[in-house]
Amino acid sequence: MLKAEPLTGHIGAEIVGVDLSEPLTNTLGAALRQALARYLVLFFRDQTLDLAAQKRITAVFGPLMRIPYVEPSPQDPDVIAVLKEADERDIGVFGGDWHSDFSFLERPPAGSVLYAVEVPPYGGDTIWSNQARAYDTLPDDLKALVDSRRAVHSGAPYGKAHAPEDPQALSRSIKMRRGDPEADRETLHPAVRRHPESGRKALFVNPIYTIRLEGMSEAESRPLLDRLYRHATRPDFTCRVRWAPRSLAIWDNRMTLHYAINDYDGHRRLMYRTTFAGERPG
Ligand code: SIN
């Protein structure tokens, strides 16, 4: 049966004794969903998977979902190839800031699956931060601020109104559609959301996509959001994963933020990423 070895006291577990290339039984699927609700990030080593197998695993957690603004892999429209080539230096990477995925959508993804194909000899780790723990430990004034308040999200990097003035050049190996006014549409979500299965409450603000708090201007919101982000990304709430070829991570996008560390110029990194759908945050 499934054995989970915690990576830290608050988030992440390595799952051992499971071969994900084998057909997934209902019992194993239920155990994996339970483990994800508990640890928020599951990590597996030495898995030999093709894209069809990765999609089967993804579907255990929710319906496969295609994400907007990012060109999928030519091999499969449900897959994004997260790639940086060895000759791409001093540029940004996909996911290279603290964020949860696509929170500006009415129904942001419930989670994602990332499979390592080629990794640098050092660096290129990914970090996740537990936003349930962040919520539980918020100072009283910040808790009072976010409880019962909504935050306003927009697809800032892909739109016009909130596009960064001087965006860092991004890896040519991942194609994004930018400057689309449709991405400026504002979506309001509770700043604290509840996990539909575990019932845990988590802070739900996003350094990339949250533009302000409801009832406040951007200028009024800025210092408060900055305080929330500083707290949300405290190292105490995080786990950091060192990739090897054929490692796989599954994460809960409702209860975590994540960050792809861009510290491996001169080396190639290729990961396949799939996404599973979620509900309207509540
Ligand atoms: C992402 O999905 O944000 C990218 C994660 C990574 O490349 O480590």
PDB file of C-alpha atoms and ligand atoms in Angstrom:
ATOM      1  CA  MET A   1       0.000   0.000   0.000  1.00  0.00           C
ATOM      2  CA  LEU A   2       0.983   3.600  -0.251  1.00  0.00           C
ATOM      3  CA  LYS A   3       3.773   4.851   2.034  1.00  0.00           C
ATOM      4  CA  ALA A   4       4.220   8.610   2.506  1.00  0.00           C
ATOM      5  CA  GLU A   5       7.501   9.969   3.865  1.00  0.00           C
ATOM      6  CA  PRO A   6       6.986  13.612   4.899  1.00  0.00           C
ATOM      7  CA  LEU A   7       9.451  16.104   3.387  1.00  0.00           C
ATOM      8  CA  THR A   8       8.916  18.687   6.158  1.00  0.00           C
ATOM      9  CA  GLY A   9       6.669  19.191   9.170  1.00  0.00           C
ATOM     10  CA  HIS A  10       4.142  21.242   7.201  1.00  0.00           C
ATOM     11  CA  ILE A  11       4.087  20.319   3.527  1.00  0.00           C
ATOM     12  CA  GLY A  12       5.123  17.658   1.047  1.00  0.00           C
ATOM     13  CA  ALA A  13       5.645  13.907   1.118  1.00  0.00           C
ATOM     14  CA  GLU A  14       7.614  11.494  -0.992  1.00  0.00           C
ATOM     15  CA  ILE A  15       5.444   8.541  -1.937  1.00  0.00           C
ATOM     16  CA  VAL A  16       7.360   5.273  -2.070  1.00  0.00           C
ATOM     17  CA  GLY A  17       6.438   1.795  -3.270  1.00  0.00           C
ATOM     18  CA  VAL A  18       4.157   2.946  -6.083  1.00  0.00           C
ATOM     19  CA  ASP A  19       4.734   2.344  -9.811  1.00  0.00           C
ATOM     20  CA  LEU A  20       2.592   4.909 -11.593  1.00  0.00           C
ATOM     21  CA  SER A  21       3.086   3.240 -14.978  1.00  0.00           C
ATOM     22  CA  GLU A  22       0.894   0.341 -13.755  1.00  0.00           C
ATOM     23  CA  PRO A  23      -2.892   0.655 -14.073  1.00  0.00           C
ATOM     24  CA  LEU A  24      -4.165   2.736 -11.138  1.00  0.00           C
ATOM     25  CA  THR A  25      -6.797   0.939  -9.075  1.00  0.00           C
ATOM     26  CA  ASN A  26      -9.678   2.858  -7.493  1.00  0.00           C
ATOM     27  CA  THR A  27      -8.214   2.083  -4.064  1.00  0.00           C
ATOM     28  CA  LEU A  28      -4.827   3.521  -4.992  1.00  0.00           C
ATOM     29  CA  GLY A  29      -6.481   6.550  -6.606  1.00  0.00           C
ATOM     30  CA  ALA A  30      -8.468   7.244  -3.418  1.00  0.00           C
ATOM     31  CA  ALA A  31      -5.315   6.842  -1.284  1.00  0.00           C
ATOM     32  CA  LEU A  32      -3.418   9.282  -3.508  1.00  0.00           C
ATOM     33  CA  ARG A  33      -6.214  11.861  -3.326  1.00  0.00           C
ATOM     34  CA  GLN A  34      -6.267  11.507   0.452  1.00  0.00           C
ATOM     35  CA  ALA A  35      -2.478  11.898   0.613  1.00  0.00           C
ATOM     36  CA  LEU A  36      -2.636  15.014  -1.583  1.00  0.00           C
ATOM     37  CA  ALA A  37      -5.318  16.606   0.632  1.00  0.00           C
ATOM     38  CA  ARG A  38      -3.060  15.956   3.630  1.00  0.00           C
ATOM     39  CA  TYR A  39       0.444  16.779   2.321  1.00  0.00           C
ATOM     40  CA  LEU A  40      -0.484  19.181  -0.543  1.00  0.00           C
ATOM     41  CA  VAL A  41       2.558  18.142  -2.607  1.00  0.00           C
ATOM     42  CA  LEU A  42       3.314  14.515  -3.494  1.00  0.00           C
ATOM     43  CA  PHE A  43       6.663  13.565  -4.946  1.00  0.00           C
ATOM     44  CA  PHE A  44       7.586  10.310  -6.702  1.00  0.00           C
ATOM     45  CA  ARG A  45      10.986   9.120  -7.892  1.00  0.00           C
ATOM     46  CA  ASP A  46      12.014   6.810 -10.742  1.00  0.00           C
ATOM     47  CA  GLN A  47       8.739   6.706 -12.642  1.00  0.00           C
ATOM     48  CA  THR A  48       8.883   5.762 -16.310  1.00  0.00           C
ATOM     49  CA  LEU A  49       5.923   7.553 -17.858  1.00  0.00           C
ATOM     50  CA  ASP A  50       4.822   8.630 -21.296  1.00  0.00           C
ATOM     51  CA  LEU A  51       2.345  11.480 -21.825  1.00  0.00           C
ATOM     52  CA  ALA A  52      -0.639   9.112 -21.892  1.00  0.00           C
ATOM     53  CA  ALA A  53       0.379   7.707 -18.492  1.00  0.00           C
ATOM     54  CA  GLN A  54       0.877  11.214 -17.086  1.00  0.00           C
ATOM     55  CA  LYS A  55      -2.602  12.168 -18.288  1.00  0.00           C
ATOM     56  CA  ARG A  56      -4.093   9.034 -16.687  1.00  0.00           C
ATOM     57  CA  ILE A  57      -2.468   9.960 -13.359  1.00  0.00           C
ATOM     58  CA  THR A  58      -3.683  13.551 -13.662  1.00  0.00           C
ATOM     59  CA  ALA A  59      -7.263  12.413 -14.260  1.00  0.00           C
ATOM     60  CA  VAL A  60      -7.215  10.540 -10.926  1.00  0.00           C
ATOM     61  CA  PHE A  61      -7.323  13.966  -9.230  1.00  0.00           C
ATOM     62  CA  GLY A  62      -9.805  15.757 -11.465  1.00  0.00           C
ATOM     63  CA  PRO A  63     -10.767  16.321 -15.096  1.00  0.00           C
ATOM     64  CA  LEU A  64      -7.840  17.331 -17.291  1.00  0.00           C
ATOM     65  CA  MET A  65      -7.856  21.036 -18.005  1.00  0.00           C
ATOM     66  CA  ARG A  66      -6.196  23.144 -20.712  1.00  0.00           C
ATOM     67  CA  ILE A  67      -4.822  26.421 -19.481  1.00  0.00           C
ATOM     68  CA  PRO A  68      -5.111  29.659 -21.445  1.00  0.00           C
ATOM     69  CA  TYR A  69      -2.353  31.923 -22.837  1.00  0.00           C
ATOM     70  CA  VAL A  70       0.343  29.241 -22.848  1.00  0.00           C
ATOM     71  CA  GLU A  71       0.973  27.281 -26.024  1.00  0.00           C
ATOM     72  CA  PRO A  72       0.677  23.539 -25.383  1.00  0.00           C
ATOM     73  CA  SER A  73       3.172  20.960 -26.534  1.00  0.00           C
ATOM     74  CA  PRO A  74       2.848  20.088 -30.251  1.00  0.00           C
ATOM     75  CA  GLN A  75       2.775  16.476 -29.055  1.00  0.00           C
ATOM     76  CA  ASP A  76      -0.403  16.868 -27.010  1.00  0.00           C
ATOM     77  CA  PRO A  77      -2.789  19.795 -26.437  1.00  0.00           C
ATOM     78  CA  ASP A  78      -3.305  18.771 -22.780  1.00  0.00           C
ATOM     79  CA  VAL A  79       0.407  19.077 -22.000  1.00  0.00           C
ATOM     80  CA  ILE A  80       2.745  22.044 -21.594  1.00  0.00           C
ATOM     81  CA  ALA A  81       6.439  21.475 -22.176  1.00  0.00           C
ATOM     82  CA  VAL A  82       8.168  23.618 -19.532  1.00  0.00           C
ATOM     83  CA  LEU A  83      11.516  24.064 -21.221  1.00  0.00           C
ATOM     84  CA  LYS A  84      14.597  26.235 -20.886  1.00  0.00           C
ATOM     85  CA  GLU A  85      17.429  25.552 -23.301  1.00  0.00           C
ATOM     86  CA  ALA A  86      21.086  25.607 -22.278  1.00  0.00           C
ATOM     87  CA  ASP A  87      21.801  28.718 -24.375  1.00  0.00           C
ATOM     88  CA  GLU A  88      19.008  30.791 -22.770  1.00  0.00           C
ATOM     89  CA  ARG A  89      20.766  32.997 -20.220  1.00  0.00           C
ATOM     90  CA  ASP A  90      19.540  35.868 -18.036  1.00  0.00           C
ATOM     91  CA  ILE A  91      15.903  35.383 -18.954  1.00  0.00           C
ATOM     92  CA  GLY A  92      12.773  34.572 -16.953  1.00  0.00           C
ATOM     93  CA  VAL A  93      11.271  31.088 -16.743  1.00  0.00           C
ATOM     94  CA  PHE A  94       7.712  29.832 -16.611  1.00  0.00           C
ATOM     95  CA  GLY A  95       6.560  29.964 -12.982  1.00  0.00           C
ATOM     96  CA  GLY A  96       9.640  31.875 -11.819  1.00  0.00           C
ATOM     97  CA  ASP A  97       7.781  33.919  -9.170  1.00  0.00           C
ATOM     98  CA  TRP A  98       5.599  32.907  -6.242  1.00  0.00           C
ATOM     99  CA  HIS A  99       2.110  32.097  -7.524  1.00  0.00           C
ATOM    100  CA  SER A 100      -0.721  29.653  -7.635  1.00  0.00           C
ATOM    101  CA  ASP A 101      -1.816  28.697 -11.118  1.00  0.00           C
ATOM    102  CA  PHE A 102      -4.305  30.846 -13.023  1.00  0.00           C
ATOM    103  CA  SER A 103      -6.223  32.223 -10.038  1.00  0.00           C
ATOM    104  CA  PHE A 104      -7.757  34.844 -12.354  1.00  0.00           C
ATOM    105  CA  LEU A 105     -10.015  32.163 -13.858  1.00  0.00           C
ATOM    106  CA  GLU A 106     -13.559  31.717 -12.506  1.00  0.00           C
ATOM    107  CA  ARG A 107     -12.533  28.153 -11.691  1.00  0.00           C
ATOM    108  CA  PRO A 108      -8.797  28.021 -11.108  1.00  0.00           C
ATOM    109  CA  PRO A 109      -7.136  24.619 -11.504  1.00  0.00           C
ATOM    110  CA  ALA A 110      -7.313  22.299  -8.469  1.00  0.00           C
ATOM    111  CA  GLY A 111      -3.786  21.089  -9.104  1.00  0.00           C
ATOM    112  CA  SER A 112      -1.001  20.168 -11.459  1.00  0.00           C
ATOM    113  CA  VAL A 113       1.341  17.323 -12.294  1.00  0.00           C
ATOM    114  CA  LEU A 114       4.950  17.955 -13.323  1.00  0.00           C
ATOM    115  CA  TYR A 115       7.225  15.238 -14.742  1.00  0.00           C
ATOM    116  CA  ALA A 116      10.971  15.743 -15.109  1.00  0.00           C
ATOM    117  CA  VAL A 117      12.426  14.623 -18.442  1.00  0.00           C
ATOM    118  CA  GLU A 118      15.777  16.425 -18.419  1.00  0.00           C
ATOM    119  CA  VAL A 119      17.180  18.326 -15.446  1.00  0.00           C
ATOM    120  CA  PRO A 120      20.309  20.422 -14.873  1.00  0.00           C
ATOM    121  CA  PRO A 121      23.183  18.901 -12.872  1.00  0.00           C
ATOM    122  CA  TYR A 122      22.436  21.456 -10.146  1.00  0.00           C
ATOM    123  CA  GLY A 123      19.639  23.945  -9.478  1.00  0.00           C
ATOM    124  CA  GLY A 124      16.201  24.083 -11.096  1.00  0.00           C
ATOM    125  CA  ASP A 125      14.453  23.049  -7.866  1.00  0.00           C
ATOM    126  CA  THR A 126      10.811  23.907  -7.201  1.00  0.00           C
ATOM    127  CA  ILE A 127       9.486  25.281  -3.891  1.00  0.00           C
ATOM    128  CA  TRP A 128       5.928  25.103  -2.573  1.00  0.00           C
ATOM    129  CA  SER A 129       4.433  26.974   0.368  1.00  0.00           C
ATOM    130  CA  ASN A 130       1.497  25.745   2.486  1.00  0.00           C
ATOM    131  CA  GLN A 131      -1.206  28.439   2.483  1.00  0.00           C
ATOM    132  CA  ALA A 132      -3.346  26.638   5.073  1.00  0.00           C
ATOM    133  CA  ARG A 133      -0.459  26.937   7.512  1.00  0.00           C
ATOM    134  CA  ALA A 134       0.036  30.536   6.365  1.00  0.00           C
ATOM    135  CA  TYR A 135      -3.612  31.295   7.138  1.00  0.00           C
ATOM    136  CA  ASP A 136      -3.515  29.573  10.547  1.00  0.00           C
ATOM    137  CA  THR A 137      -0.489  31.615  11.605  1.00  0.00           C
ATOM    138  CA  LEU A 138      -1.524  35.027  10.246  1.00  0.00           C
ATOM    139  CA  PRO A 139      -1.186  37.902  12.725  1.00  0.00           C
ATOM    140  CA  ASP A 140      -4.614  38.899  14.069  1.00  0.00           C
ATOM    141  CA  ASP A 141      -4.826  42.157  12.089  1.00  0.00           C
ATOM    142  CA  LEU A 142      -4.135  40.390   8.787  1.00  0.00           C
ATOM    143  CA  LYS A 143      -6.599  37.623   9.658  1.00  0.00           C
ATOM    144  CA  ALA A 144      -9.280  40.237  10.332  1.00  0.00           C
ATOM    145  CA  LEU A 145      -8.381  41.869   7.010  1.00  0.00           C
ATOM    146  CA  VAL A 146      -8.759  38.724   4.864  1.00  0.00           C
ATOM    147  CA  ASP A 147     -11.588  36.909   6.677  1.00  0.00           C
ATOM    148  CA  SER A 148     -14.810  37.552   4.774  1.00  0.00           C
ATOM    149  CA  ARG A 149     -13.052  39.709   2.181  1.00  0.00           C
ATOM    150  CA  ARG A 150     -12.575  39.010  -1.498  1.00  0.00           C
ATOM    151  CA  ALA A 151      -9.480  39.668  -3.561  1.00  0.00           C
ATOM    152  CA  VAL A 152      -9.508  40.865  -7.156  1.00  0.00           C
ATOM    153  CA  HIS A 153      -7.530  38.760  -9.650  1.00  0.00           C
ATOM    154  CA  SER A 154      -6.681  39.460 -13.274  1.00  0.00           C
ATOM    155  CA  GLY A 155      -4.496  37.777 -15.884  1.00  0.00           C
ATOM    156  CA  ALA A 156      -1.984  40.602 -15.469  1.00  0.00           C
ATOM    157  CA  PRO A 157       0.974  39.178 -17.428  1.00  0.00           C
ATOM    158  CA  TYR A 158      -1.255  38.310 -20.394  1.00  0.00           C
ATOM    159  CA  GLY A 159      -3.386  41.465 -20.495  1.00  0.00           C
ATOM    160  CA  LYS A 160      -2.837  45.171 -21.125  1.00  0.00           C
ATOM    161  CA  ALA A 161      -4.085  47.056 -18.054  1.00  0.00           C
ATOM    162  CA  HIS A 162      -1.784  45.449 -15.478  1.00  0.00           C
ATOM    163  CA  ALA A 163       1.012  44.170 -17.706  1.00  0.00           C
ATOM    164  CA  PRO A 164       4.433  44.736 -16.101  1.00  0.00           C
ATOM    165  CA  GLU A 165       5.991  47.897 -17.587  1.00  0.00           C
ATOM    166  CA  ASP A 166       9.301  46.273 -18.277  1.00  0.00           C
ATOM    167  CA  PRO A 167       8.711  42.514 -18.293  1.00  0.00           C
ATOM    168  CA  GLN A 168      11.786  40.335 -18.038  1.00  0.00           C
ATOM    169  CA  ALA A 169      12.352  38.516 -21.323  1.00  0.00           C
ATOM    170  CA  LEU A 170      10.975  35.023 -21.011  1.00  0.00           C
ATOM    171  CA  SER A 171      12.461  31.801 -22.291  1.00  0.00           C
ATOM    172  CA  ARG A 172      11.778  31.504 -26.043  1.00  0.00           C
ATOM    173  CA  SER A 173      11.075  27.834 -25.420  1.00  0.00           C
ATOM    174  CA  ILE A 174       7.715  28.532 -23.852  1.00  0.00           C
ATOM    175  CA  LYS A 175       5.302  30.544 -25.959  1.00  0.00           C
ATOM    176  CA  MET A 176       2.782  32.799 -24.225  1.00  0.00           C
ATOM    177  CA  ARG A 177       0.075  35.012 -25.630  1.00  0.00           C
ATOM    178  CA  ARG A 178       0.350  38.508 -24.145  1.00  0.00           C
ATOM    179  CA  GLY A 179      -1.452  41.835 -24.576  1.00  0.00           C
ATOM    180  CA  ASP A 180      -4.940  40.298 -24.707  1.00  0.00           C
ATOM    181  CA  PRO A 181      -7.512  42.739 -23.210  1.00  0.00           C
ATOM    182  CA  GLU A 182      -9.700  39.734 -22.321  1.00  0.00           C
ATOM    183  CA  ALA A 183      -7.076  38.819 -19.687  1.00  0.00           C
ATOM    184  CA  ASP A 184      -7.774  42.150 -17.909  1.00  0.00           C
ATOM    185  CA  ARG A 185     -11.213  40.963 -16.835  1.00  0.00           C
ATOM    186  CA  GLU A 186     -11.401  41.106 -13.033  1.00  0.00           C
ATOM    187  CA  THR A 187     -12.430  38.015 -11.082  1.00  0.00           C
ATOM    188  CA  LEU A 188     -13.252  38.142  -7.386  1.00  0.00           C
ATOM    189  CA  HIS A 189     -12.426  35.199  -5.133  1.00  0.00           C
ATOM    190  CA  PRO A 190     -12.511  34.900  -1.346  1.00  0.00           C
ATOM    191  CA  ALA A 191      -9.105  35.798   0.097  1.00  0.00           C
ATOM    192  CA  VAL A 192      -9.498  32.742   2.333  1.00  0.00           C
ATOM    193  CA  ARG A 193     -10.810  29.569   0.718  1.00  0.00           C
ATOM    194  CA  ARG A 194     -11.839  26.228   2.110  1.00  0.00           C
ATOM    195  CA  HIS A 195     -10.608  22.898   0.723  1.00  0.00           C
ATOM    196  CA  PRO A 196     -13.689  20.977  -0.462  1.00  0.00           C
ATOM    197  CA  GLU A 197     -12.457  17.627   0.927  1.00  0.00           C
ATOM    198  CA  SER A 198     -10.353  18.402   4.006  1.00  0.00           C
ATOM    199  CA  GLY A 199     -12.327  21.498   5.049  1.00  0.00           C
ATOM    200  CA  ARG A 200      -9.034  23.332   5.760  1.00  0.00           C
ATOM    201  CA  LYS A 201      -8.971  27.078   5.238  1.00  0.00           C
ATOM    202  CA  ALA A 202      -6.129  28.606   3.257  1.00  0.00           C
ATOM    203  CA  LEU A 203      -4.982  32.076   2.347  1.00  0.00           C
ATOM    204  CA  PHE A 204      -5.785  32.627  -1.344  1.00  0.00           C
ATOM    205  CA  VAL A 205      -3.938  35.664  -2.660  1.00  0.00           C
ATOM    206  CA  ASN A 206      -1.487  35.520  -5.510  1.00  0.00           C
ATOM    207  CA  PRO A 207       1.627  37.670  -6.037  1.00  0.00           C
ATOM    208  CA  ILE A 208       1.233  37.460  -9.838  1.00  0.00           C
ATOM    209  CA  TYR A 209      -2.512  37.717 -10.330  1.00  0.00           C
ATOM    210  CA  THR A 210      -4.043  39.533  -7.325  1.00  0.00           C
ATOM    211  CA  ILE A 211      -4.269  43.210  -8.201  1.00  0.00           C
ATOM    212  CA  ARG A 212      -6.100  44.509  -5.110  1.00  0.00           C
ATOM    213  CA  LEU A 213      -8.416  43.694  -2.252  1.00  0.00           C
ATOM    214  CA  GLU A 214     -12.139  44.310  -2.696  1.00  0.00           C
ATOM    215  CA  GLY A 215     -13.217  47.754  -1.484  1.00  0.00           C
ATOM    216  CA  MET A 216      -9.678  49.165  -1.713  1.00  0.00           C
ATOM    217  CA  SER A 217      -7.682  50.837  -4.437  1.00  0.00           C
ATOM    218  CA  GLU A 218      -4.504  49.239  -5.785  1.00  0.00           C
ATOM    219  CA  ALA A 219      -2.449  51.783  -3.838  1.00  0.00           C
ATOM    220  CA  GLU A 220      -4.271  51.023  -0.563  1.00  0.00           C
ATOM    221  CA  SER A 221      -4.010  47.285  -1.153  1.00  0.00           C
ATOM    222  CA  ARG A 222      -0.307  47.233  -2.057  1.00  0.00           C
ATOM    223  CA  PRO A 223       1.275  47.393   1.431  1.00  0.00           C
ATOM    224  CA  LEU A 224      -1.282  44.942   2.812  1.00  0.00           C
ATOM    225  CA  LEU A 225      -0.765  42.479  -0.028  1.00  0.00           C
ATOM    226  CA  ASP A 226       2.997  42.809   0.393  1.00  0.00           C
ATOM    227  CA  ARG A 227       2.666  41.919   4.084  1.00  0.00           C
ATOM    228  CA  LEU A 228       0.440  38.951   3.200  1.00  0.00           C
ATOM    229  CA  TYR A 229       2.930  37.708   0.580  1.00  0.00           C
ATOM    230  CA  ARG A 230       5.873  38.019   2.968  1.00  0.00           C
ATOM    231  CA  HIS A 231       4.003  35.892   5.474  1.00  0.00           C
ATOM    232  CA  ALA A 232       2.661  33.447   2.852  1.00  0.00           C
ATOM    233  CA  THR A 233       6.151  32.596   1.610  1.00  0.00           C
ATOM    234  CA  ARG A 234       7.932  32.195   4.944  1.00  0.00           C
ATOM    235  CA  PRO A 235      10.494  29.381   4.610  1.00  0.00           C
ATOM    236  CA  ASP A 236       8.847  27.664   7.620  1.00  0.00           C
ATOM    237  CA  PHE A 237       5.824  26.808   5.455  1.00  0.00           C
ATOM    238  CA  THR A 238       7.739  25.463   2.458  1.00  0.00           C
ATOM    239  CA  CYS A 239       9.239  22.334   0.980  1.00  0.00           C
ATOM    240  CA  ARG A 240      11.844  22.342  -1.764  1.00  0.00           C
ATOM    241  CA  VAL A 241      12.160  19.534  -4.235  1.00  0.00           C
ATOM    242  CA  ARG A 242      15.362  18.495  -5.969  1.00  0.00           C
ATOM    243  CA  TRP A 243      14.502  16.977  -9.334  1.00  0.00           C
ATOM    244  CA  ALA A 244      16.045  13.984 -11.071  1.00  0.00           C
ATOM    245  CA  PRO A 245      15.007  12.613 -14.458  1.00  0.00           C
ATOM    246  CA  ARG A 246      11.762  10.612 -14.067  1.00  0.00           C
ATOM    247  CA  SER A 247      10.690  12.399 -10.869  1.00  0.00           C
ATOM    248  CA  LEU A 248       7.041  13.434 -10.710  1.00  0.00           C
ATOM    249  CA  ALA A 249       5.305  15.979  -8.486  1.00  0.00           C
ATOM    250  CA  ILE A 250       1.584  16.454  -7.952  1.00  0.00           C
ATOM    251  CA  TRP A 251       0.425  19.549  -6.111  1.00  0.00           C
ATOM    252  CA  ASP A 252      -2.714  21.094  -4.745  1.00  0.00           C
ATOM    253  CA  ASN A 253      -3.147  24.505  -6.347  1.00  0.00           C
ATOM    254  CA  ARG A 254      -5.893  25.604  -3.927  1.00  0.00           C
ATOM    255  CA  MET A 255      -3.770  25.442  -0.800  1.00  0.00           C
ATOM    256  CA  THR A 256      -0.241  26.194  -2.030  1.00  0.00           C
ATOM    257  CA  LEU A 257       1.902  28.737  -3.811  1.00  0.00           C
ATOM    258  CA  HIS A 258       4.898  27.554  -5.817  1.00  0.00           C
ATOM    259  CA  TYR A 259       8.078  28.969  -7.347  1.00  0.00           C
ATOM    260  CA  ALA A 260      10.366  27.552 -10.053  1.00  0.00           C
ATOM    261  CA  ILE A 261      13.954  28.465  -9.191  1.00  0.00           C
ATOM    262  CA  ASN A 262      15.859  29.845 -12.165  1.00  0.00           C
ATOM    263  CA  ASP A 263      19.488  29.182 -11.199  1.00  0.00           C
ATOM    264  CA  TYR A 264      20.808  26.818 -13.867  1.00  0.00           C
ATOM    265  CA  ASP A 265      21.859  28.957 -16.857  1.00  0.00           C
ATOM    266  CA  GLY A 266      23.934  26.923 -19.277  1.00  0.00           C
ATOM    267  CA  HIS A 267      21.907  23.746 -18.738  1.00  0.00           C
ATOM    268  CA  ARG A 268      18.749  22.369 -20.300  1.00  0.00           C
ATOM    269  CA  ARG A 269      15.649  21.637 -18.214  1.00  0.00           C
ATOM    270  CA  LEU A 270      12.557  19.959 -19.704  1.00  0.00           C
ATOM    271  CA  MET A 271       9.436  19.096 -17.734  1.00  0.00           C
ATOM    272  CA  TYR A 272       5.963  18.012 -18.874  1.00  0.00           C
ATOM    273  CA  ARG A 273       3.105  19.648 -17.081  1.00  0.00           C
ATOM    274  CA  THR A 274      -0.578  18.678 -16.935  1.00  0.00           C
ATOM    275  CA  THR A 275      -3.381  20.345 -15.007  1.00  0.00           C
ATOM    276  CA  PHE A 276      -6.604  19.192 -13.356  1.00  0.00           C
ATOM    277  CA  ALA A 277      -9.720  21.302 -13.018  1.00  0.00           C
ATOM    278  CA  GLY A 278     -11.133  22.738  -9.816  1.00  0.00           C
ATOM    279  CA  GLU A 279     -14.279  24.380  -8.518  1.00  0.00           C
ATOM    280  CA  ARG A 280     -15.102  28.041  -7.933  1.00  0.00           C
ATOM    281  CA  PRO A 281     -13.199  28.938  -4.750  1.00  0.00           C
ATOM    282  CA  GLY A 282     -15.449  29.115  -1.698  1.00  0.00           C
TER     283      GLY A 282
HETATM  284  C1  SIN B   1       5.185  25.938 -12.853  1.00  0.00           C
HETATM  285  O1  SIN B   1       4.304  25.161 -13.149  1.00  0.00           O
HETATM  286  O2  SIN B   1       4.962  26.999 -12.300  1.00  0.00           O
HETATM  287  C2  SIN B   1       6.627  25.553 -13.192  1.00  0.00           C
HETATM  288  C3  SIN B   1       7.238  24.748 -12.117  1.00  0.00           C
HETATM  289  C4  SIN B   1       8.651  24.342 -12.449  1.00  0.00           C
HETATM  290  O3  SIN B   1       9.067  24.428 -13.612  1.00  0.00           O
HETATM  291  O4  SIN B   1       9.353  23.928 -11.530  1.00  0.00           O
END
